[in-house]
Coordinates of C-alpha atoms in Angstrom, one line a residue:
M1 CA -56.8 -93.4 7.5
F2 CA -55.0 -95.8 5.3
A3 CA -56.7 -98.9 4.1
V4 CA -54.9 -102.2 3.7
T5 CA -56.1 -103.9 0.6
G6 CA -55.3 -107.3 -1.0
A7 CA -52.7 -105.5 -3.1
I8 CA -50.4 -105.3 -0.1
A9 CA -48.7 -108.6 0.3
L10 CA -45.7 -109.7 2.3
V11 CA -42.7 -108.5 0.5
A12 CA -39.8 -111.0 0.8
A13 CA -37.6 -109.4 -1.9
T14 CA -34.1 -108.3 -1.2
L15 CA -35.0 -104.6 -1.4
A16 CA -37.1 -102.7 1.1
V17 CA -40.1 -101.9 -1.0
P18 CA -42.0 -98.6 -0.4
V19 CA -45.7 -98.4 -0.2
T20 CA -47.2 -97.6 -3.6
A21 CA -50.3 -95.8 -4.6
G22 CA -53.4 -97.6 -3.6
A23 CA -51.6 -99.5 -0.9
G24 CA -53.0 -97.7 2.1
A25 CA -56.7 -97.8 2.8
T26 CA -58.9 -98.1 5.8
G27 CA -60.2 -101.3 7.3
A28 CA -56.9 -103.1 8.3
T29 CA -57.8 -106.1 10.3
G30 CA -54.5 -105.9 12.2
G31 CA -55.4 -102.6 14.0
D32 CA -54.8 -98.9 13.9
T33 CA -51.1 -98.7 14.7
E34 CA -48.1 -99.6 12.5
Y35 CA -45.1 -101.3 14.2
L36 CA -41.7 -102.3 13.1
V37 CA -40.9 -105.8 14.4
L38 CA -37.1 -106.6 14.7
L39 CA -36.2 -110.3 14.3
E40 CA -33.4 -111.8 16.2
E41 CA -30.3 -112.4 14.2
G42 CA -30.6 -115.7 12.4
A43 CA -34.2 -116.3 13.7
D44 CA -36.8 -118.4 11.9
R45 CA -38.8 -115.9 9.8
N46 CA -41.9 -118.1 9.8
Q47 CA -41.8 -118.3 13.6
A48 CA -41.6 -114.6 13.8
I49 CA -44.6 -114.2 11.5
A50 CA -46.6 -116.7 13.6
A51 CA -45.7 -114.6 16.7
V52 CA -47.0 -111.5 15.0
K53 CA -50.3 -113.2 14.1
A54 CA -50.6 -114.6 17.6
A55 CA -50.2 -111.1 19.1
G56 CA -53.0 -109.9 16.8
G57 CA -50.9 -108.3 14.1
E58 CA -50.9 -108.3 10.4
V59 CA -47.7 -108.3 8.4
V60 CA -47.8 -105.8 5.5
K61 CA -44.2 -105.5 4.5
E62 CA -40.8 -107.1 5.1
N63 CA -37.3 -105.7 4.9
A64 CA -35.3 -108.9 4.5
H65 CA -31.9 -107.1 4.7
L66 CA -32.5 -105.6 8.1
G67 CA -34.6 -108.5 9.4
T68 CA -37.7 -106.3 10.1
L69 CA -41.4 -106.8 9.5
T70 CA -43.9 -103.9 9.2
V71 CA -47.0 -104.8 11.0
R72 CA -50.4 -103.4 11.8
A73 CA -51.9 -104.1 15.2
A74 CA -53.8 -102.7 18.1
A75 CA -52.5 -99.5 19.8
S76 CA -51.8 -101.4 23.0
G77 CA -50.6 -104.8 24.0
F78 CA -48.9 -105.8 20.8
V79 CA -45.3 -105.0 21.7
A80 CA -45.3 -107.1 24.8
G81 CA -47.1 -109.9 23.1
V82 CA -44.9 -110.2 20.1
S83 CA -41.7 -109.6 22.0
A84 CA -42.3 -112.8 24.1
S85 CA -41.3 -114.9 21.0
S86 CA -37.7 -116.1 20.9
A87 CA -37.6 -115.2 17.2
V88 CA -38.3 -111.5 18.0
E89 CA -35.8 -109.1 19.4
G90 CA -38.4 -106.3 19.9
A91 CA -41.0 -104.1 18.4
A92 CA -41.6 -100.4 18.2
R93 CA -44.4 -98.1 16.9
S94 CA -43.4 -97.1 13.4
R95 CA -46.2 -94.7 12.4
P96 CA -49.8 -94.0 13.5
I97 CA -52.6 -94.9 11.1
G98 CA -55.5 -93.2 12.7
T99 CA -55.0 -90.5 15.4
V100 CA -56.3 -87.2 16.6
P101 CA -55.8 -84.5 14.0
Q102 CA -52.8 -82.3 14.6
Q103 CA -51.4 -79.1 13.1
K104 CA -48.2 -79.3 11.1
K105 CA -45.0 -79.7 13.1
R106 CA -43.4 -76.4 12.1
S107 CA -40.1 -75.7 13.8
T108 CA -40.1 -72.5 15.8
V109 CA -36.3 -72.6 15.6
E110 CA -36.1 -72.8 11.8
R111 CA -38.6 -70.0 11.3
E112 CA -37.6 -67.8 14.2
N113 CA -37.9 -64.7 11.9
S114 CA -41.6 -65.3 11.7
L115 CA -41.9 -65.0 15.5
S116 CA -39.7 -61.9 15.9
G117 CA -42.5 -59.4 16.4
K118 CA -41.0 -57.1 13.8
T119 CA -40.3 -57.1 10.1
A120 CA -36.9 -58.5 9.4
A121 CA -34.6 -56.1 7.5
K122 CA -33.2 -57.0 4.1
S123 CA -29.5 -56.4 3.5
K124 CA -28.3 -54.2 0.6
K125 CA -24.8 -55.8 0.7
K126 CA -23.6 -56.9 -2.8
T127 CA -21.1 -59.6 -3.5
V128 CA -20.2 -61.6 -6.6
G129 CA -22.0 -64.9 -7.1
M130 CA -22.3 -67.7 -9.6
D131 CA -26.1 -67.5 -10.0
P132 CA -28.3 -64.4 -9.6
L133 CA -29.2 -65.1 -5.9
D134 CA -25.9 -66.5 -4.9
P135 CA -24.6 -63.2 -3.4
Q136 CA -27.1 -63.8 -0.6
L137 CA -25.7 -67.3 0.1
W138 CA -23.0 -66.4 2.7
G139 CA -22.9 -70.1 3.6
L140 CA -21.7 -71.0 0.1
R141 CA -18.8 -68.6 0.6
M142 CA -18.1 -69.7 4.1
V143 CA -17.5 -73.3 2.9
R144 CA -15.7 -71.9 -0.2
S145 CA -17.9 -73.7 -2.7
D146 CA -17.5 -70.7 -4.9
L147 CA -13.8 -71.6 -5.3
A148 CA -14.2 -75.3 -5.2
R149 CA -16.4 -75.5 -8.2
M150 CA -13.7 -74.0 -10.3
V151 CA -11.8 -77.2 -9.6
Q152 CA -14.6 -79.8 -9.0
P153 CA -18.3 -78.8 -9.3
G154 CA -19.4 -82.4 -8.7
K155 CA -20.1 -85.3 -11.0
K156 CA -23.4 -86.6 -12.2
S157 CA -22.4 -90.1 -11.3
V158 CA -22.2 -89.1 -7.6
K159 CA -25.7 -89.5 -6.1
V160 CA -26.8 -87.8 -2.9
G161 CA -29.8 -89.1 -1.1
V162 CA -32.1 -86.6 0.7
L163 CA -33.8 -88.5 3.5
D164 CA -36.4 -85.9 4.3
S165 CA -39.9 -84.7 3.5
G166 CA -39.5 -85.0 -0.3
I167 CA -38.0 -82.7 -3.0
D168 CA -39.9 -80.3 -5.3
A169 CA -38.4 -81.3 -8.6
R170 CA -40.4 -78.6 -10.5
N171 CA -38.0 -75.9 -9.2
P172 CA -35.7 -75.0 -12.2
D173 CA -32.7 -75.2 -9.8
I174 CA -33.6 -78.7 -8.7
A175 CA -34.9 -80.2 -12.0
P176 CA -31.5 -80.5 -13.9
N177 CA -30.0 -82.6 -11.1
F178 CA -33.0 -84.6 -9.9
D179 CA -33.0 -88.4 -10.5
W180 CA -36.6 -89.5 -11.3
K181 CA -35.6 -93.1 -11.8
L182 CA -34.0 -93.7 -8.4
S183 CA -36.1 -91.5 -6.3
R184 CA -38.6 -93.1 -3.9
N185 CA -41.3 -92.2 -1.3
F186 CA -41.3 -94.5 1.7
A187 CA -43.7 -92.4 3.8
P188 CA -47.3 -92.2 2.5
D189 CA -49.4 -89.3 3.9
I190 CA -51.4 -89.8 7.1
P191 CA -54.4 -87.5 6.7
E192 CA -55.0 -87.2 10.4
I193 CA -51.6 -85.5 10.9
D194 CA -50.6 -84.4 7.3
G195 CA -53.9 -83.0 6.2
E196 CA -56.1 -83.9 3.2
C197 CA -54.4 -86.2 0.6
E198 CA -53.8 -84.5 -2.7
F199 CA -52.9 -87.7 -4.6
R200 CA -54.4 -91.2 -5.1
G201 CA -53.8 -93.6 -2.3
C202 CA -52.4 -90.8 -0.1
V203 CA -49.0 -91.3 -1.7
D204 CA -47.3 -88.2 -2.9
P205 CA -45.4 -88.8 -6.2
V206 CA -41.6 -88.4 -6.1
G207 CA -40.6 -84.9 -7.0
W208 CA -43.3 -83.4 -4.7
D209 CA -42.8 -81.8 -1.2
D210 CA -45.6 -80.4 0.9
S211 CA -43.4 -79.5 3.8
G212 CA -40.6 -77.6 2.2
H213 CA -37.9 -78.9 4.5
G214 CA -36.5 -81.5 2.1
T215 CA -36.5 -79.1 -0.9
H216 CA -34.6 -76.5 1.1
V217 CA -32.0 -79.2 2.1
A218 CA -31.7 -80.4 -1.4
G219 CA -31.1 -77.0 -2.8
T220 CA -28.2 -76.3 -0.4
I221 CA -26.6 -79.6 -1.4
G222 CA -26.9 -79.5 -5.1
A223 CA -29.0 -76.8 -6.7
A224 CA -27.8 -76.4 -10.3
A225 CA -25.4 -73.7 -11.3
N226 CA -27.4 -72.7 -14.3
G227 CA -27.4 -68.9 -14.4
F228 CA -30.7 -68.9 -12.6
G229 CA -31.8 -68.6 -8.9
V230 CA -29.3 -70.2 -6.5
S231 CA -26.7 -72.8 -6.7
G232 CA -25.7 -75.5 -4.2
V233 CA -22.4 -76.6 -2.6
A234 CA -22.0 -79.3 -5.2
P235 CA -24.0 -78.0 -8.2
N236 CA -23.3 -80.8 -10.6
V237 CA -24.1 -83.9 -8.5
T238 CA -27.3 -86.0 -8.7
L239 CA -30.1 -85.5 -6.1
V240 CA -32.1 -88.5 -5.1
E241 CA -35.3 -88.2 -3.1
I242 CA -35.6 -91.0 -0.5
R243 CA -38.5 -89.6 1.4
G244 CA -39.0 -90.9 4.9
G245 CA -40.8 -87.9 6.4
Q246 CA -44.4 -86.9 6.7
D247 CA -45.7 -83.6 5.4
S248 CA -46.3 -82.7 9.1
G249 CA -42.6 -83.0 9.9
F250 CA -42.5 -86.3 11.6
L251 CA -40.0 -89.0 10.6
F252 CA -41.0 -92.4 11.9
L253 CA -38.9 -95.5 12.3
G254 CA -40.2 -97.7 9.5
P255 CA -39.9 -95.3 6.6
V256 CA -36.4 -94.1 7.8
T257 CA -35.0 -97.6 8.0
D258 CA -36.5 -98.6 4.7
A259 CA -35.0 -95.5 3.1
L260 CA -31.5 -96.2 4.5
T261 CA -31.7 -99.8 3.3
Y262 CA -32.7 -98.6 -0.2
A263 CA -29.8 -96.1 -0.2
G264 CA -27.3 -98.9 0.3
D265 CA -29.0 -101.2 -2.2
V266 CA -29.0 -98.7 -5.1
G267 CA -25.5 -97.3 -4.4
L268 CA -26.1 -93.8 -3.1
D269 CA -22.8 -92.1 -2.2
V270 CA -24.0 -89.7 0.5
V271 CA -27.2 -89.5 2.5
N272 CA -28.2 -86.3 4.4
M273 CA -30.3 -86.7 7.6
S274 CA -31.6 -83.5 9.0
F275 CA -33.9 -84.9 11.6
Y276 CA -34.3 -87.1 14.6
V277 CA -36.5 -90.3 14.6
D278 CA -39.9 -89.6 16.2
P279 CA -41.4 -89.9 18.7
W280 CA -38.4 -89.9 21.1
L281 CA -35.8 -87.1 21.2
Y282 CA -33.6 -89.6 23.1
N283 CA -34.0 -93.3 22.9
C284 CA -32.9 -95.0 26.1
I285 CA -32.1 -98.6 27.0
A286 CA -34.0 -98.6 30.3
N287 CA -35.0 -95.1 31.5
P288 CA -36.7 -95.4 34.9
A289 CA -39.0 -92.6 33.8
D290 CA -40.4 -94.7 31.0
S291 CA -42.9 -97.5 31.2
P292 CA -41.7 -101.1 30.5
E293 CA -43.3 -101.0 27.0
A294 CA -41.8 -97.6 26.2
Q295 CA -38.4 -98.9 27.3
A296 CA -38.8 -102.0 25.0
E297 CA -39.9 -99.8 22.2
Q298 CA -36.8 -97.5 22.5
R299 CA -34.4 -100.5 22.6
T300 CA -36.0 -101.7 19.4
I301 CA -35.6 -98.3 17.8
I302 CA -31.9 -98.2 18.7
R303 CA -31.2 -101.7 17.4
A304 CA -33.2 -101.2 14.2
M305 CA -31.5 -97.8 13.4
N306 CA -28.1 -99.3 14.2
R307 CA -28.7 -102.1 11.7
A308 CA -29.9 -99.7 9.0
L309 CA -27.0 -97.3 9.5
N310 CA -24.5 -100.1 9.5
Y311 CA -26.1 -101.6 6.4
A312 CA -25.9 -98.3 4.4
H313 CA -22.3 -97.6 5.5
K314 CA -21.2 -101.1 4.6
R315 CA -22.5 -100.5 1.1
G316 CA -20.6 -97.3 0.6
V317 CA -23.0 -94.6 1.8
T318 CA -21.4 -91.6 3.6
L319 CA -23.9 -90.7 6.3
V320 CA -24.2 -87.0 7.4
G321 CA -26.6 -85.9 10.2
S322 CA -27.6 -82.7 12.0
L323 CA -26.7 -82.4 15.7
G324 CA -30.1 -80.9 16.6
N325 CA -31.6 -77.7 17.7
N326 CA -32.0 -78.2 21.4
H327 CA -29.1 -75.9 22.5
E328 CA -27.4 -78.6 24.6
D329 CA -24.2 -80.5 25.0
L330 CA -25.2 -84.0 23.7
G331 CA -22.6 -85.5 26.0
K332 CA -24.4 -83.8 29.0
P333 CA -28.1 -83.9 28.0
R334 CA -30.7 -82.0 30.0
T335 CA -34.0 -83.6 31.1
D336 CA -36.1 -84.3 28.0
I337 CA -39.4 -82.6 28.2
S338 CA -40.6 -83.1 24.6
S339 CA -40.9 -86.8 24.3
P340 CA -42.8 -88.7 23.2
D341 CA -43.8 -86.0 20.7
F342 CA -46.5 -88.3 19.2
P343 CA -49.3 -88.7 20.0
P344 CA -49.7 -85.0 20.9
G345 CA -50.0 -84.1 24.6
T346 CA -48.2 -87.3 25.8
A347 CA -44.8 -85.9 26.6
Y348 CA -43.4 -86.0 30.2
P349 CA -40.1 -85.1 31.9
R350 CA -37.4 -87.8 31.3
P351 CA -34.0 -87.4 32.9
I352 CA -31.5 -88.5 30.3
D353 CA -28.5 -90.7 31.1
N354 CA -25.7 -90.0 28.6
A355 CA -24.3 -93.6 28.9
T356 CA -27.6 -95.3 28.0
C357 CA -29.5 -92.8 25.8
V358 CA -28.9 -91.7 22.3
D359 CA -30.2 -89.1 19.8
L360 CA -30.8 -90.9 16.5
P361 CA -29.6 -90.9 13.8
V362 CA -26.8 -88.5 14.7
E363 CA -25.5 -90.5 17.6
G364 CA -25.8 -93.8 15.6
P365 CA -22.8 -95.6 14.0
H366 CA -20.9 -94.0 11.1
V367 CA -22.9 -90.7 11.2
I368 CA -20.9 -87.5 10.7
G369 CA -22.4 -85.0 13.2
V370 CA -22.7 -81.3 12.1
S371 CA -23.3 -78.2 14.3
A372 CA -24.7 -74.9 13.1
L373 CA -22.9 -71.6 12.7
G374 CA -24.2 -68.0 12.0
P375 CA -22.6 -65.8 9.4
S376 CA -20.1 -64.5 12.0
T377 CA -18.9 -68.1 12.5
K378 CA -20.2 -68.1 16.0
K379 CA -22.1 -71.2 17.2
A380 CA -25.8 -70.5 16.7
D381 CA -27.6 -70.3 20.0
Y382 CA -30.0 -73.1 19.2
S383 CA -27.3 -75.6 17.9
N384 CA -26.4 -78.7 19.9
Y385 CA -22.7 -79.3 20.4
G386 CA -20.3 -81.4 22.5
L387 CA -17.0 -83.3 22.2
E388 CA -18.7 -86.7 22.1
Q389 CA -20.9 -86.3 19.1
I390 CA -19.6 -83.5 16.8
E391 CA -17.4 -84.1 13.8
V392 CA -17.6 -80.8 11.9
S393 CA -19.5 -77.5 11.8
A394 CA -21.2 -75.7 8.9
P395 CA -23.4 -72.7 8.1
G396 CA -26.9 -73.1 9.6
G397 CA -28.1 -69.6 9.9
W398 CA -28.6 -67.5 13.1
F399 CA -31.3 -64.9 13.1
R400 CA -29.8 -63.2 16.2
D401 CA -26.3 -63.0 15.0
Y402 CA -24.4 -59.7 15.0
F403 CA -25.9 -58.3 18.1
G404 CA -25.4 -54.6 18.3
T405 CA -25.3 -54.0 14.6
P406 CA -28.0 -53.4 11.9
Q407 CA -27.7 -57.0 10.8
F408 CA -29.1 -58.3 14.1
R409 CA -32.3 -60.2 13.7
T410 CA -32.4 -59.9 9.9
N411 CA -33.2 -62.4 7.1
E412 CA -29.7 -62.0 5.8
N413 CA -28.4 -64.1 8.7
L414 CA -30.5 -67.1 7.6
I415 CA -30.0 -69.7 4.9
L416 CA -31.7 -69.1 1.5
S417 CA -32.5 -72.1 -0.6
T418 CA -35.1 -73.7 -2.9
Y419 CA -38.6 -74.1 -1.6
P420 CA -41.9 -75.5 -3.0
V421 CA -44.5 -72.9 -4.0
N422 CA -47.3 -75.1 -2.7
S423 CA -45.9 -75.0 0.8
L424 CA -45.5 -71.2 0.6
Q425 CA -49.1 -70.9 -0.5
A426 CA -50.3 -73.1 2.3
D427 CA -48.6 -70.7 4.8
G428 CA -50.0 -67.6 3.1
L429 CA -46.6 -66.4 1.8
V430 CA -47.6 -66.8 -1.9
D431 CA -51.1 -66.1 -3.2
A432 CA -53.2 -68.3 -5.6
A433 CA -51.7 -66.6 -8.6
G434 CA -48.2 -67.4 -7.6
N435 CA -47.3 -63.9 -6.3
I436 CA -45.4 -63.4 -3.1
T437 CA -47.6 -61.8 -0.5
P438 CA -46.5 -58.9 1.8
D439 CA -46.0 -61.4 4.6
G440 CA -43.9 -63.6 2.2
V441 CA -41.7 -60.6 1.4
A442 CA -41.2 -59.8 5.0
L443 CA -40.2 -63.3 5.9
G444 CA -37.8 -63.8 3.0
A445 CA -39.6 -65.5 0.3
Q446 CA -38.3 -64.9 -3.2
K447 CA -39.3 -65.8 -6.8
Q448 CA -37.5 -66.1 -10.1
C449 CA -39.1 -67.2 -13.4
P450 CA -37.2 -68.3 -16.5
A451 CA -37.5 -65.9 -19.5
G452 CA -40.8 -66.2 -21.2
V453 CA -42.4 -68.4 -18.5
T454 CA -45.9 -67.3 -17.4
D455 CA -46.9 -70.5 -15.5
Y456 CA -45.9 -69.8 -12.0
T457 CA -45.5 -73.5 -11.2
K458 CA -42.5 -73.5 -13.5
C459 CA -40.8 -70.7 -11.7
G460 CA -38.3 -71.0 -8.9
Y461 CA -39.3 -70.2 -5.3
Y462 CA -36.9 -69.6 -2.5
F463 CA -37.1 -69.2 1.3
V464 CA -34.9 -68.6 4.3
L465 CA -34.6 -71.0 7.3
Q466 CA -32.1 -71.6 10.1
G467 CA -31.1 -74.8 12.0
T468 CA -28.7 -77.6 12.1
S469 CA -31.0 -79.0 9.4
M470 CA -29.4 -76.3 7.2
A471 CA -25.9 -77.0 8.4
S472 CA -25.9 -80.7 7.6
P473 CA -26.5 -80.3 3.8
H474 CA -23.5 -77.9 3.5
A475 CA -21.4 -80.8 4.9
S476 CA -23.2 -83.3 2.7
G477 CA -22.4 -81.2 -0.4
V478 CA -18.7 -81.1 0.5
A479 CA -18.8 -84.9 1.0
A480 CA -20.3 -85.2 -2.5
L481 CA -17.5 -83.1 -3.9
I482 CA -14.9 -85.3 -2.2
V483 CA -16.5 -88.4 -3.8
S484 CA -16.5 -86.6 -7.1
E485 CA -12.8 -85.7 -6.9
Y486 CA -11.3 -88.9 -5.4
G487 CA -13.9 -91.6 -6.0
K488 CA -13.2 -94.5 -8.4
K489 CA -15.2 -96.8 -10.5
S490 CA -15.5 -100.4 -9.2
R491 CA -17.7 -103.1 -10.6
G492 CA -19.3 -100.6 -12.9
E493 CA -20.3 -98.2 -10.1
Y494 CA -18.6 -94.9 -9.1
G495 CA -18.0 -94.4 -5.4
M496 CA -15.7 -94.1 -2.5
N497 CA -15.2 -95.7 0.9
P498 CA -17.3 -93.6 3.4
D499 CA -14.6 -93.8 6.1
K500 CA -12.1 -92.1 3.6
V501 CA -14.7 -89.5 2.7
G502 CA -15.2 -88.7 6.3
K503 CA -11.5 -88.5 7.0
I504 CA -10.9 -86.0 4.1
L505 CA -14.0 -84.0 5.2
M506 CA -12.5 -83.6 8.7
D507 CA -8.9 -83.3 7.8
T508 CA -9.5 -80.4 5.4
A509 CA -12.0 -78.5 7.7
Q510 CA -11.0 -75.0 8.7
E511 CA -9.8 -75.3 12.3
R512 CA -11.5 -72.9 14.7
A513 CA -10.7 -72.4 18.4
C514 CA -13.2 -72.1 21.2
P515 CA -14.3 -68.5 21.9
T516 CA -12.5 -66.5 24.7
P517 CA -13.8 -66.9 27.3
P518 CA -15.0 -70.5 26.4
L519 CA -18.4 -70.0 28.0
Q520 CA -20.5 -68.5 25.2
T521 CA -23.4 -66.5 26.6
Y522 CA -26.4 -65.5 24.6
T523 CA -27.9 -63.0 27.1
N524 CA -27.5 -60.0 24.8
E525 CA -29.4 -61.9 22.1
G526 CA -32.3 -62.3 24.5
R527 CA -31.8 -65.9 25.5
P528 CA -32.2 -67.3 29.0
E529 CA -29.3 -68.8 30.9
E530 CA -30.1 -72.3 29.7
F531 CA -28.7 -71.4 26.3
N532 CA -25.2 -70.6 27.6
A533 CA -22.8 -73.1 26.2
L534 CA -19.3 -74.1 27.3
C535 CA -16.9 -74.9 24.5
E536 CA -14.4 -77.6 25.5
G537 CA -11.4 -78.9 23.6
T538 CA -8.5 -77.5 21.5
R539 CA -8.2 -75.6 18.3
D540 CA -7.8 -78.9 16.5
F541 CA -11.0 -80.4 17.9
N542 CA -13.6 -78.9 20.2
G543 CA -17.3 -79.1 21.1
F544 CA -18.4 -76.1 19.0
Y545 CA -16.6 -76.7 15.7
G546 CA -15.5 -80.3 15.9
H547 CA -12.5 -80.7 13.5
G548 CA -13.5 -77.3 12.0
I549 CA -15.8 -75.6 9.5
V550 CA -16.2 -77.8 6.3
D551 CA -14.1 -76.4 3.5
A552 CA -15.1 -77.5 -0.1
Y553 CA -12.1 -75.9 -1.7
A554 CA -9.5 -77.5 0.6
A555 CA -11.3 -80.8 0.3
V556 CA -10.9 -81.0 -3.4
T557 CA -7.4 -79.4 -3.6
R558 CA -5.3 -80.2 -0.5
H559 CA -5.7 -84.0 -0.1

């Protein structure tokens, strides 16, 4: 558990302040659950704080820009109590503090090759690349980053925020582009769900990633083109860690909204969001299947996320999000059977009304939604889609692509990117000496060391994943190139209006028509009928591809 010491005071500064080392200890008098309290617009702050105290809560942090208070209180009763105040719009659980231990939330979609029941084959196909492992990056070629970098490889003054599980800055492909000064961790470890803390105060330092997800995303966006390992879509831009995710894979409301506020305050140009805000896959205004308290919580999540997204956008941040891996049309959602996903074992069936329920952040304001494609350019079976939410499509990997050929169910179909060695070791894919194990080889782990380096922690490690989480960073990389090419300096800061960035991203995407027939079936690939997807729309814009496949070269040359 985290402890609250006297070092945590109410932060009334203009910047959302992350928890620092030593700031989370056991013994909080407020209770064992952390909440985000949303103040009414223009409300009396002191009145809201008094309401928190009256409901048995303890304020530990304030985000003055969004009008939110981070509070610790009892697990039940607090939401209804504090929401009775006229100064409070609502409250929602932000993160647990003490809960039943849980295993890491590893995505079975992203690591489908580990569940295939056979060793995935390795392709012998050779192509020309910029860095030694780039020939394996079919996604880089699909978005034509290999051509774009000859015109615009990205500028150091363009800063891309990775709102995720952290970034392993030790990797030689990440280190040249990592911004230590601006990077922040807004999500301290929770031992009960993240495992034993490795660092003082249960706060991982910036430049560290136990999950691997954030490092993989960061490498796709901006791994350096340095003659080593892999390169990213925008290999010269600056990468900024704005960690809002737990090691276990959860992303709770408070850290996410704090990270988005920070992104706006420090002038990040692009923020990638490859996640949904836990614990609800869909947040609904008044779902009859939910209790009154759960309904109130979801309304608060919607309003708080909308405030945070609007805040970042208004301050020049281009927001890019993954559509999700639930193989459904987001405009015609199925019954949600996975929420709430925390605490474990509490999910129940929830019919979803499209008019009153949203998947956040991708269905929030100003977010560019990205679907995932396999190397054949077919929509990956797992990828969400739909005319209402999609803007563009991008390579996300698809293990089951190329049915009927030797490439079916091979690692070649996945997305290779940077990965932390500590995460690979935790999963038994790298041994204690830094060597890739036989399981690691079979599942696609790779290693490269700079000349003369014998310390394995200074080597580059790489791994393959699939998902819309892998598609979104391809689009974020192209967005960063757009800012690099067309951005301007204003008031000493380099940047570009995010609406203009989005327009160029969509206008220059490679148009792709729906398949013929438009009902894409995945029966041959071994999927049940539920995975079948109907593509609606025209060549110019449809539910599978949006405005098209993001195109880095067109984006920096045709506008």
